[in-house]
Coordinates of C-alpha atoms in Angstrom, one line a residue:
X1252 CA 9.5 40.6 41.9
X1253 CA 6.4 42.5 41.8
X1254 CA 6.9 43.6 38.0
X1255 CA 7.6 39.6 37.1
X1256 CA 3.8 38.8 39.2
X1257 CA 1.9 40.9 37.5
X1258 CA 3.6 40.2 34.0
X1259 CA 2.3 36.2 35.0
X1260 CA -1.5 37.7 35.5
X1261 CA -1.6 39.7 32.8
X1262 CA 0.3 36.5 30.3
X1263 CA -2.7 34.6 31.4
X1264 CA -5.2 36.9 29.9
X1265 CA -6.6 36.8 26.7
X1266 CA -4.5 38.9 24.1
X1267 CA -6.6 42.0 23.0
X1268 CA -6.5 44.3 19.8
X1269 CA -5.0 46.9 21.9
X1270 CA -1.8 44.6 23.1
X1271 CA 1.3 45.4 21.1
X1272 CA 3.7 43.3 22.2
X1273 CA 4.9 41.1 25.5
X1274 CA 8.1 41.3 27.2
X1275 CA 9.0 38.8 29.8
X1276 CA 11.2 41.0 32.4
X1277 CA 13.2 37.8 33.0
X1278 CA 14.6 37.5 29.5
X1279 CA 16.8 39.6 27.2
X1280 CA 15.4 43.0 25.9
X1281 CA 15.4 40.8 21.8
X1282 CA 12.9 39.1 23.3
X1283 CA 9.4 40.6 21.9
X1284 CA 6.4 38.7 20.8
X1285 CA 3.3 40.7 19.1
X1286 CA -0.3 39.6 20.6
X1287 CA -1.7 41.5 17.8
X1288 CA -3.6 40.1 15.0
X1289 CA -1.2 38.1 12.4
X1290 CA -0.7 38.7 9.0
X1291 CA -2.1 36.0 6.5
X1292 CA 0.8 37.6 4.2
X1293 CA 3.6 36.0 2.3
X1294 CA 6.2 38.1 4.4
X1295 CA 10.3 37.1 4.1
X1296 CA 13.0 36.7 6.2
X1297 CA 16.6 36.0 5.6
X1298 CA 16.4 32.7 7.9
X1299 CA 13.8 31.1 9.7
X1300 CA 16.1 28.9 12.2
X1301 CA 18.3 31.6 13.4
X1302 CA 17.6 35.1 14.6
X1303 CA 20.5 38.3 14.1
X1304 CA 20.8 40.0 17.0
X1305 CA 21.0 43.5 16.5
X1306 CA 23.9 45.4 17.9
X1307 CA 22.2 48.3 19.0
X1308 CA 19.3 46.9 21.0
X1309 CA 19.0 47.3 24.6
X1310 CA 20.1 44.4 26.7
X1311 CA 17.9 43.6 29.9
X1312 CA 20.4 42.0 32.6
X1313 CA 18.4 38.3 33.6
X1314 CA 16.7 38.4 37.8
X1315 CA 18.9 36.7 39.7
X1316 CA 15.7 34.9 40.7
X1317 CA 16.6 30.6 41.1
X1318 CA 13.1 30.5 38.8
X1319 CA 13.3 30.5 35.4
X1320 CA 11.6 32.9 33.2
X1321 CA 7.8 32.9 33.3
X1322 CA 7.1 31.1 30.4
X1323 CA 4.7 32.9 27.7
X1324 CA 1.2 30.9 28.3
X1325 CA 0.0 31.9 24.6
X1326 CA 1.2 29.8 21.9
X1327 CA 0.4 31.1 18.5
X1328 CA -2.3 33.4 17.5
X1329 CA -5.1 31.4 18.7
X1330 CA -4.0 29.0 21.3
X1331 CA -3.4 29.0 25.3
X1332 CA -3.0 27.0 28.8
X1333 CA -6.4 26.4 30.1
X1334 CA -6.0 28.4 34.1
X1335 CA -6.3 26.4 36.8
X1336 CA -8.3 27.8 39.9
X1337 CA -6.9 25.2 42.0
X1338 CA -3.0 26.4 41.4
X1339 CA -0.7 25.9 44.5
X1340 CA 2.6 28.2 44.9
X1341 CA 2.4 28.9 41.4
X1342 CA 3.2 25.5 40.8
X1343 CA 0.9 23.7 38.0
X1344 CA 0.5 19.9 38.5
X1345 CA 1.6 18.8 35.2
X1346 CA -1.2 16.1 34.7
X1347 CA -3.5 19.2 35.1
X1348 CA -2.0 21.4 32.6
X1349 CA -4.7 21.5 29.5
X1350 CA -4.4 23.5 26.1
X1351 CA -7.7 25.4 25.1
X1352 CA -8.5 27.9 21.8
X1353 CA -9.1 31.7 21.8
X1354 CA -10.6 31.2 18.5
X1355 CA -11.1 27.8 16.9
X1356 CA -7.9 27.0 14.8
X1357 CA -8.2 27.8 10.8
X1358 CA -4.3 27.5 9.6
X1359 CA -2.3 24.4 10.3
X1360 CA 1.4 23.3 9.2
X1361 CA 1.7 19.6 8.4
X1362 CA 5.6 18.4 8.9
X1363 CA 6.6 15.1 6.9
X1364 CA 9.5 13.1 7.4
X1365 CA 11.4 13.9 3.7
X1366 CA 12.3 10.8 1.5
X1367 CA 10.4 8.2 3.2
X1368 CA 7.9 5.9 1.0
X1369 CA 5.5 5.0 3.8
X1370 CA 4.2 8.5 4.6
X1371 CA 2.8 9.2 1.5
X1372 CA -0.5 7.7 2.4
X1373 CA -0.8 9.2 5.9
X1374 CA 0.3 12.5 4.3
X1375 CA -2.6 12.3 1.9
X1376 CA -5.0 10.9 4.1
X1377 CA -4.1 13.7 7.0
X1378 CA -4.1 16.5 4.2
X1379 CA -7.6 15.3 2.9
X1380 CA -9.3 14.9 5.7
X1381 CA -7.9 18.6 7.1
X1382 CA -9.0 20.6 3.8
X1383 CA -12.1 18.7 3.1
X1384 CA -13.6 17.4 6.4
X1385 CA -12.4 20.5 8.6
X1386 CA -12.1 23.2 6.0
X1387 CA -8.7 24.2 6.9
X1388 CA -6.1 26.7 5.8
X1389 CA -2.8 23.7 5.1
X1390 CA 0.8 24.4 4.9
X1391 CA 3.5 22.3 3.7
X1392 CA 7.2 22.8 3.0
X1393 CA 8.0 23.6 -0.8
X1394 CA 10.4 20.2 -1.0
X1395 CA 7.0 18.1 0.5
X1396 CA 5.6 18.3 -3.0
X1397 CA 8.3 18.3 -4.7
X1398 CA 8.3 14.3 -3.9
X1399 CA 8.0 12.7 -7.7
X1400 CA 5.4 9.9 -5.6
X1401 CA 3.1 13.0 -5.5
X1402 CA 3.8 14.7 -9.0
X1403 CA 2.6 11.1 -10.3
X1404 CA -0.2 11.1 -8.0
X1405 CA -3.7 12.4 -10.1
X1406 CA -6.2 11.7 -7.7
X1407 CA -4.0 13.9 -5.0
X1408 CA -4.0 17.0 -7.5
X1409 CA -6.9 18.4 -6.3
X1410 CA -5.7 18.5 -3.0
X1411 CA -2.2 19.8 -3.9
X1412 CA -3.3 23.2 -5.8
X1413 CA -5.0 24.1 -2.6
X1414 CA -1.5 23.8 -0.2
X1415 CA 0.3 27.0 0.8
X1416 CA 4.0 26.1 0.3
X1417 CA 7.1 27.9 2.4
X1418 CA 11.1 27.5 1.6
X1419 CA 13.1 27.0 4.8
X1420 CA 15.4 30.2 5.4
X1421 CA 13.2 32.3 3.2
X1422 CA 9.4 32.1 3.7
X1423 CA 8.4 33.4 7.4
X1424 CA 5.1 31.4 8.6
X1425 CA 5.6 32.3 12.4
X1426 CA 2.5 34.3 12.8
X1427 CA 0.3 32.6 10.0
X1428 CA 0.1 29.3 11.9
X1429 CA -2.3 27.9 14.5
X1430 CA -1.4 24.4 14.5
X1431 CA 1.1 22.3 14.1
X1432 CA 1.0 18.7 12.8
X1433 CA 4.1 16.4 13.1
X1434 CA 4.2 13.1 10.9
X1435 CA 7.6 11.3 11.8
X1436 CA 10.0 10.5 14.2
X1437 CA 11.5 12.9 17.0
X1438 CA 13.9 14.7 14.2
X1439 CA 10.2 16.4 12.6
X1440 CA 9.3 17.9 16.1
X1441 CA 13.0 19.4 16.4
X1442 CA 12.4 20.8 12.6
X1443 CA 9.2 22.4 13.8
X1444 CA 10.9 24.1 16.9
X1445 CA 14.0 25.8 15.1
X1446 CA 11.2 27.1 12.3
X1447 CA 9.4 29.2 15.0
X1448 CA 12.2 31.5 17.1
X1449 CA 9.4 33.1 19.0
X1450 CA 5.8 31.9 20.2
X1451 CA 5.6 28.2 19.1
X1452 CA 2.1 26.6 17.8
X1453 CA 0.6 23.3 19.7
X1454 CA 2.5 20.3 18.3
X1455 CA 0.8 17.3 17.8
X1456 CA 2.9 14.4 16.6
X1457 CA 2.3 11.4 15.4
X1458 CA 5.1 8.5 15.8
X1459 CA 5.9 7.1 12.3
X1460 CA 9.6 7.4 12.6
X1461 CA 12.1 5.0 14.2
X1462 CA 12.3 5.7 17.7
X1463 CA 9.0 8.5 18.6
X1464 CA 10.2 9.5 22.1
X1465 CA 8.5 12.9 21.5
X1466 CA 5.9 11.9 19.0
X1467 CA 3.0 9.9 21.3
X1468 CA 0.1 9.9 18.8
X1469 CA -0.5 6.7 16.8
X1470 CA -1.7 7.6 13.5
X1471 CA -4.6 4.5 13.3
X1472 CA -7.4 7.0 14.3
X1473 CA -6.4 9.9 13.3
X1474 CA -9.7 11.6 12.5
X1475 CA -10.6 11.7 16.3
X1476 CA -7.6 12.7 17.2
X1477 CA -7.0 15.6 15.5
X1478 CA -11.1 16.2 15.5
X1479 CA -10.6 16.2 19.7
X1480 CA -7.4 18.5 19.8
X1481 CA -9.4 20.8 17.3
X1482 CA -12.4 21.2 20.0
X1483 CA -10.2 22.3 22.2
X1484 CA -9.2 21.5 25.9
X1485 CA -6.2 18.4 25.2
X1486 CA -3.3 17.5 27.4
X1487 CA -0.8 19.8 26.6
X1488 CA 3.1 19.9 28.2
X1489 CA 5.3 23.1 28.3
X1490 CA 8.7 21.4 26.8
X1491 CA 11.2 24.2 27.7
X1492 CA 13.7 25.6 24.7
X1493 CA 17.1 27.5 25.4
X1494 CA 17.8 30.7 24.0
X1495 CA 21.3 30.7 22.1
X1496 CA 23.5 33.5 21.3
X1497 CA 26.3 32.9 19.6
X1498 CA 29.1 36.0 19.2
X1499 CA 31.8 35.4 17.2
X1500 CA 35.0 37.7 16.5
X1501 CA 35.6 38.9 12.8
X1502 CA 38.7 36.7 11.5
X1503 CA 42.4 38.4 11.8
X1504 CA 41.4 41.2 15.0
X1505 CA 43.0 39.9 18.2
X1506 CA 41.6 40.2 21.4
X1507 CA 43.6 42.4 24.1
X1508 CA 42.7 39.6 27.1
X1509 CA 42.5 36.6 26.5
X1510 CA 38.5 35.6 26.7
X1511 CA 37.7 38.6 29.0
X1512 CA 39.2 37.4 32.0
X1513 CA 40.2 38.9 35.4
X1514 CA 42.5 37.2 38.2
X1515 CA 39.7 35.8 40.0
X1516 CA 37.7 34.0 36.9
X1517 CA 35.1 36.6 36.6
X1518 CA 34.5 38.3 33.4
X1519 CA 36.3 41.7 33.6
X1520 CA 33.9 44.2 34.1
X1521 CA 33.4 47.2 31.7
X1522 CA 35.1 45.6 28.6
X1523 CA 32.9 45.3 25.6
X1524 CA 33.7 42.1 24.1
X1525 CA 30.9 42.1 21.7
X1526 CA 31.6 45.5 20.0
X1527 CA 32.2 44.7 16.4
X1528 CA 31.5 41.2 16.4
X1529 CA 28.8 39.2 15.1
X1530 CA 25.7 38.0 17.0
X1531 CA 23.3 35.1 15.6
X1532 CA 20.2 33.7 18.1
X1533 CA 18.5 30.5 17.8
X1534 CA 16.3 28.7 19.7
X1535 CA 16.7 25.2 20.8
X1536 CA 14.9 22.4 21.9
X1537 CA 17.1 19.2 22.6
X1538 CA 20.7 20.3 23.6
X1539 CA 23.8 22.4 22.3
X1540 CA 26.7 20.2 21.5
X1541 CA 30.3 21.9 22.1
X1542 CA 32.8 19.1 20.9
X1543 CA 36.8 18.9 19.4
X1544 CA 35.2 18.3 16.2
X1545 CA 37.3 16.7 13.2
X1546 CA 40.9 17.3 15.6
X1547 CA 42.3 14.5 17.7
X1548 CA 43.2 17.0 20.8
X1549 CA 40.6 17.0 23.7
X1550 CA 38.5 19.8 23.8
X1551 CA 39.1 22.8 26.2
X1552 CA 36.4 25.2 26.9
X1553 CA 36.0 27.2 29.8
X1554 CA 32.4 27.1 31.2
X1555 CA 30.9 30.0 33.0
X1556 CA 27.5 30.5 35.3
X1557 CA 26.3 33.8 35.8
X1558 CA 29.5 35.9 35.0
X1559 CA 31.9 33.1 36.7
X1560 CA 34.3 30.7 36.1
X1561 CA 32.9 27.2 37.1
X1562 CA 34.8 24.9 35.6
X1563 CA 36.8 23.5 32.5
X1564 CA 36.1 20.9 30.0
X1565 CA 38.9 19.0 29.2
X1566 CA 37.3 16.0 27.1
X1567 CA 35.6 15.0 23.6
X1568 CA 33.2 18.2 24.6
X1569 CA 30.2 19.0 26.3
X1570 CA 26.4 18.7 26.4
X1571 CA 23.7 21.7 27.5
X1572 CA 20.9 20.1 27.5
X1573 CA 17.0 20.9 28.4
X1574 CA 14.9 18.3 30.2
X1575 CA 13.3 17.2 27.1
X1576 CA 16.9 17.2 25.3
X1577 CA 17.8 14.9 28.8
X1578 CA 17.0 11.7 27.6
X1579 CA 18.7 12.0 24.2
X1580 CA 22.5 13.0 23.9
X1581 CA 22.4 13.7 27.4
X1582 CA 21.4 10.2 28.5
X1583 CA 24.0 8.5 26.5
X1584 CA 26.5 10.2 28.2
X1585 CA 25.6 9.5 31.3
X1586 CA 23.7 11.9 32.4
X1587 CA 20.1 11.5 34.5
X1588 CA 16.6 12.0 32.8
X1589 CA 14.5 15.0 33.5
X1590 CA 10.7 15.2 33.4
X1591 CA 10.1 17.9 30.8
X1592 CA 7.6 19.9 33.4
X1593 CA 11.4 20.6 35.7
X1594 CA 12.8 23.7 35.2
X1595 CA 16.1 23.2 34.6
X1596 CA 19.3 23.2 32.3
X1597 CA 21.6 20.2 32.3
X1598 CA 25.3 20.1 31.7
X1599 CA 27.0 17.0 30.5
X1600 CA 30.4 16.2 29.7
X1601 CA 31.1 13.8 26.7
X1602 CA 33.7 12.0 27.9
X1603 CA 35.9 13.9 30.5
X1604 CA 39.6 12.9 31.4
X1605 CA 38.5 13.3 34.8
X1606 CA 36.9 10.6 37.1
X1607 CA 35.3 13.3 39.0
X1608 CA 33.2 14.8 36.4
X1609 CA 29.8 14.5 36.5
X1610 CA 26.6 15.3 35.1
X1611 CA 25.4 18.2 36.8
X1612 CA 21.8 20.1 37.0
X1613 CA 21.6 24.4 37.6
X1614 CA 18.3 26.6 37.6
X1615 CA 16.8 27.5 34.5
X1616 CA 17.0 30.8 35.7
X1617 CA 20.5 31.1 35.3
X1618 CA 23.1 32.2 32.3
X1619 CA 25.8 29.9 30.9
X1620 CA 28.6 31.1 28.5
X1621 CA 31.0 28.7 27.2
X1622 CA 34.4 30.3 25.1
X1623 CA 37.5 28.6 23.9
X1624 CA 40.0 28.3 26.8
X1625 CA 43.4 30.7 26.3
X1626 CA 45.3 27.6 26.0
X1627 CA 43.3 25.7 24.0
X1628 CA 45.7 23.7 21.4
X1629 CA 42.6 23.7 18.4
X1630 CA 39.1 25.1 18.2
X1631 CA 36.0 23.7 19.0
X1632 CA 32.6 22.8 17.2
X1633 CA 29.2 23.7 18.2
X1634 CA 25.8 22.1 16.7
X1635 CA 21.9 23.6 18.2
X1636 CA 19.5 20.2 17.9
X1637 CA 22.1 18.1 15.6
X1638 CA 21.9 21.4 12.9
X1639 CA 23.7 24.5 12.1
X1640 CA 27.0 23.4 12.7
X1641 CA 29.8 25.9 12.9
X1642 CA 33.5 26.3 14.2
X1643 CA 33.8 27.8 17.1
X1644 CA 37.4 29.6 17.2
X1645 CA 39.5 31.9 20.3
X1646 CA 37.2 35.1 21.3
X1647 CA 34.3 33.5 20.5
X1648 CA 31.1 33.0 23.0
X1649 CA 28.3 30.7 23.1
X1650 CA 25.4 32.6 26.2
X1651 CA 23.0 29.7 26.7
X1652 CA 20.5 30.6 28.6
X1653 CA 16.1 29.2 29.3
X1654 CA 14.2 30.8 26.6
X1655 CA 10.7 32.4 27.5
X1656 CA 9.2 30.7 24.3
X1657 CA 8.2 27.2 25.1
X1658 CA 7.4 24.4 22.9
X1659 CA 3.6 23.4 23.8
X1660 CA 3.2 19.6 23.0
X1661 CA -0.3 18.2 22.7
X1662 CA 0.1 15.1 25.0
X1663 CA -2.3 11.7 24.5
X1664 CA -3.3 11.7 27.7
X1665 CA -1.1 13.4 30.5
X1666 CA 2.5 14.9 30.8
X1667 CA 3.1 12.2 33.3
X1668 CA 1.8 9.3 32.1
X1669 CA 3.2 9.9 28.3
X1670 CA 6.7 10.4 29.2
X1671 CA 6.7 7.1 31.7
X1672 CA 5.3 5.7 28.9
X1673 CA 7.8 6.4 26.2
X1674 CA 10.4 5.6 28.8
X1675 CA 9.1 2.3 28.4
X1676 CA 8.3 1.7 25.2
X1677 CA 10.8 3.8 23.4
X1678 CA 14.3 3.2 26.2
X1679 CA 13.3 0.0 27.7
X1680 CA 13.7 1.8 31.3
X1681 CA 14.4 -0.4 34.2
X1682 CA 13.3 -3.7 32.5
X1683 CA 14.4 -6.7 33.4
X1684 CA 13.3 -10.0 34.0
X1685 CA 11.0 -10.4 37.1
X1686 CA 13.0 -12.4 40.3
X1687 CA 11.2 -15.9 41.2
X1688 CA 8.6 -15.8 44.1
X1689 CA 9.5 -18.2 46.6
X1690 CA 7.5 -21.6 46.6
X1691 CA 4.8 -22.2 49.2
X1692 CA 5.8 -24.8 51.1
X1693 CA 9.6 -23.2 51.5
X1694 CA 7.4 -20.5 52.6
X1695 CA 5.7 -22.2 55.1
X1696 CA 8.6 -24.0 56.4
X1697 CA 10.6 -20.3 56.9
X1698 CA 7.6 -19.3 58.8
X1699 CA 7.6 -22.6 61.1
X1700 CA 11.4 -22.0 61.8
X1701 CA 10.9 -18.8 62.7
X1702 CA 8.2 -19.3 65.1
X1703 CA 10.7 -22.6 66.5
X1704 CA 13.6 -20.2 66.8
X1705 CA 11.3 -17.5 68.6
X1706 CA 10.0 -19.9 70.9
X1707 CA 13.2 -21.2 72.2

């Protein structure tokens, strides 16, 4: 307990020139982050959206602590949560929780919604005004310009030679980026999260998609906008991710025990289920979706918590979910809505064949791993934020777990009142029409009788 205290003081430092690299004590031994100064190189990477996990690094087991992990409080190369003297218990009011700048921000990745017409012009506009008015370093994805709208476009050529493109899966931009700038619905704010596996950049997103649940900004004054979150000291809210591994078994070995399992439903201790398999990590932001896929069989997966057998999903599937992910998939299966400031993981069944089966809510400090069940009759299908879809077949594992990377989202005005708000606006919550007040003279006669019946 004391290690995991002092690593919270010393995440809320300033990073210096002599810190190598951070390690949260609550999260795997994979998990490293460099605090030193980033590289403004072109360097590769074989994939952007998920991580290999090598075989041979040390493993760190997770505290058994209800908490989840302490949260890395630097986001970026430049950017961090403003400290708050007046802290209680640790415990951050949410509508106090403000994003400041180490160093002003120089680099920024714009995000576009691909093949829609009526984002050219804010694209433009919001490209201009960054490279001209604010003198900034602009990044765009390769396929962006590739738009045949902007090959046509003469007057935007100027401003094209000076972008700095990346290819999804190939280009790595993690530690080259200060901010991040969303135009789009929710889907562009997912996109940015699965490009950045470690320390995420502040998002600010602007709703021009179809729904804009997670994107609060309205892009009609954009210059002060941006100009304000620039200066430093915006709104910001800690949207938690989950940290996926996914093992799978090389095709044609079978597995001595079915799944690992020991009489009493707790994996069997000392047997190396991973040896010789593959491992792939990713980050998530929304929810992991385990479902029966193309077969007509209900799914049957075995879900464990910490090591042990909780329960087993006989149904279409189910949904792990964070808080943020909590009003999307999650909420049209029934399950309740989070506030993205609780620290928790959700678990949602998609349609159980049990009455009983509810929506249920653990710590986000704890470890869920989901595997085929040994009588499964056909194999599942797993998809991390509606991408990288893959079959999931017997011996196979899916750990889900709270990442310590967190995805810091610049807020319009609080983390309260923008997530009532898009409750609102974007899910219609609780409205209804209003009931009709009583009249004043049935009023006033209630009032008489009363007084009548009191009297006598």
């Amino acid at each position: 307990i004391a290690e995991m205290e002092q690593e919270k003081v010393n995440g809320n430092k300033e990073p210096s020139a002599e810190a190598s690299s951070y390690r949260c004590s609550a999260c795997h031994g994979d998990e490293d982050w460099g605090l030193g100064h980033p590289l403004r190189g072109r360097a590769k990477s074989r994939s952007l959206s998920a991580a290999p996990v090598l075989a041979s690094a040390r493993e760190f087991r997770r505290t058994r602590s209800l908490h989840g992990p302490c949260p890395v409080t630097t986001f970026g190369p430049k950017a961090c949560v403003l400290q708050n003297p007046q802290t209680i218990m640790h415990i951050q009011d949410p509508a106090s929780q403000r994003l400041t700048w180490n160093k002003s921000p120089k680099s920024v990745l714009v995000i576009k919604k691909i093949r829609d017409a009526s984002l050219l012009q804010p694209f433009k506009e919001l490209c201009a005004y960054l490279m001209e008015e604010n003198n900034m370093i602009v990044y765009v994805e390769k396929k962006v310009l590739e738009d045949p709208a902007l090959l046509s476009d003469d007057h935007f050529g100027p401003v094209k030679r000076k972008f700095c493109t990346f290819r999804e899966d190939y280009d790595d931009i993690s530690n080259q980026i200060d901010l991040i700038i969303c135009l789009g619905g929710d889907g562009t704010l997912l996109y940015a999260s699965s490009l950045f596996q470690g320390s995420v950049p502040p998002v600010m997103a602007f709703h021009l998609g179809s729904l804009g649940f997670l994107t609060p900004f309205n892009f009609e004054n954009f210059q002060s906008q941006v100009t304000q979150v620039i200066q430093g000291n915006a709104a910001v809210v800690l949207r938690s991710r989950l940290k996926v591994r996914v093992v799978k078994e090389p095709r044609g070995k079978k597995v001595a025990v079915p799944n690992g399992i020991s009489e009493n439903g707790v994996l069997a201790a000392g047997l190396d289920v991973e040896v010789g398999k593959q491992a792939v990590q990713y980050q998530v932001l929304n929810e992991v979706v385990i479902d029966r896929g193309p077969s007509s069989y209900l799914s049957n997966v075995d879900v464990y918590l910490d090591g042990h057998l909780i329960t087993t999903v006989q149904g279409d599937g189910v949904i792990v979910s964070t808080p943020t992910g909590s009003t999307a998939y999650a909420a049209a299966a029934g399950a309740s809505m989070i506030h993205p400031n609780v620290p928790a993981i959700m678990v949602t069944p998609i349609c159980p064949h049990s009455l009983s089966f509810r929506p249920i809510v653990v710590p986000a400090g704890v470890e869920l791993k989901i595997m085929l069940s040994p009588e499964a009759r056909n194999t599942a299908w797993v998809s991390f934020d509606g991408r990288k879809r893959q079959e999931i077949r017997h011996g196979d594992s899916i750990s889900i777990t709270t990442s310590c990377y967190p995805l810091p989202s610049i807020c319009v005005r609080d983390p309260v009142s923008d997530w009532f708000e898009s409750l609102a606006q974007c899910l219609h919550w609780n409205v209804r029409k209003k009931q009709a007040h009583f009249p004043e003279d049935e009023e006033d006669a209630d009032e008489e009788g009363g007084e009548e019946r009191a009297g006598s």
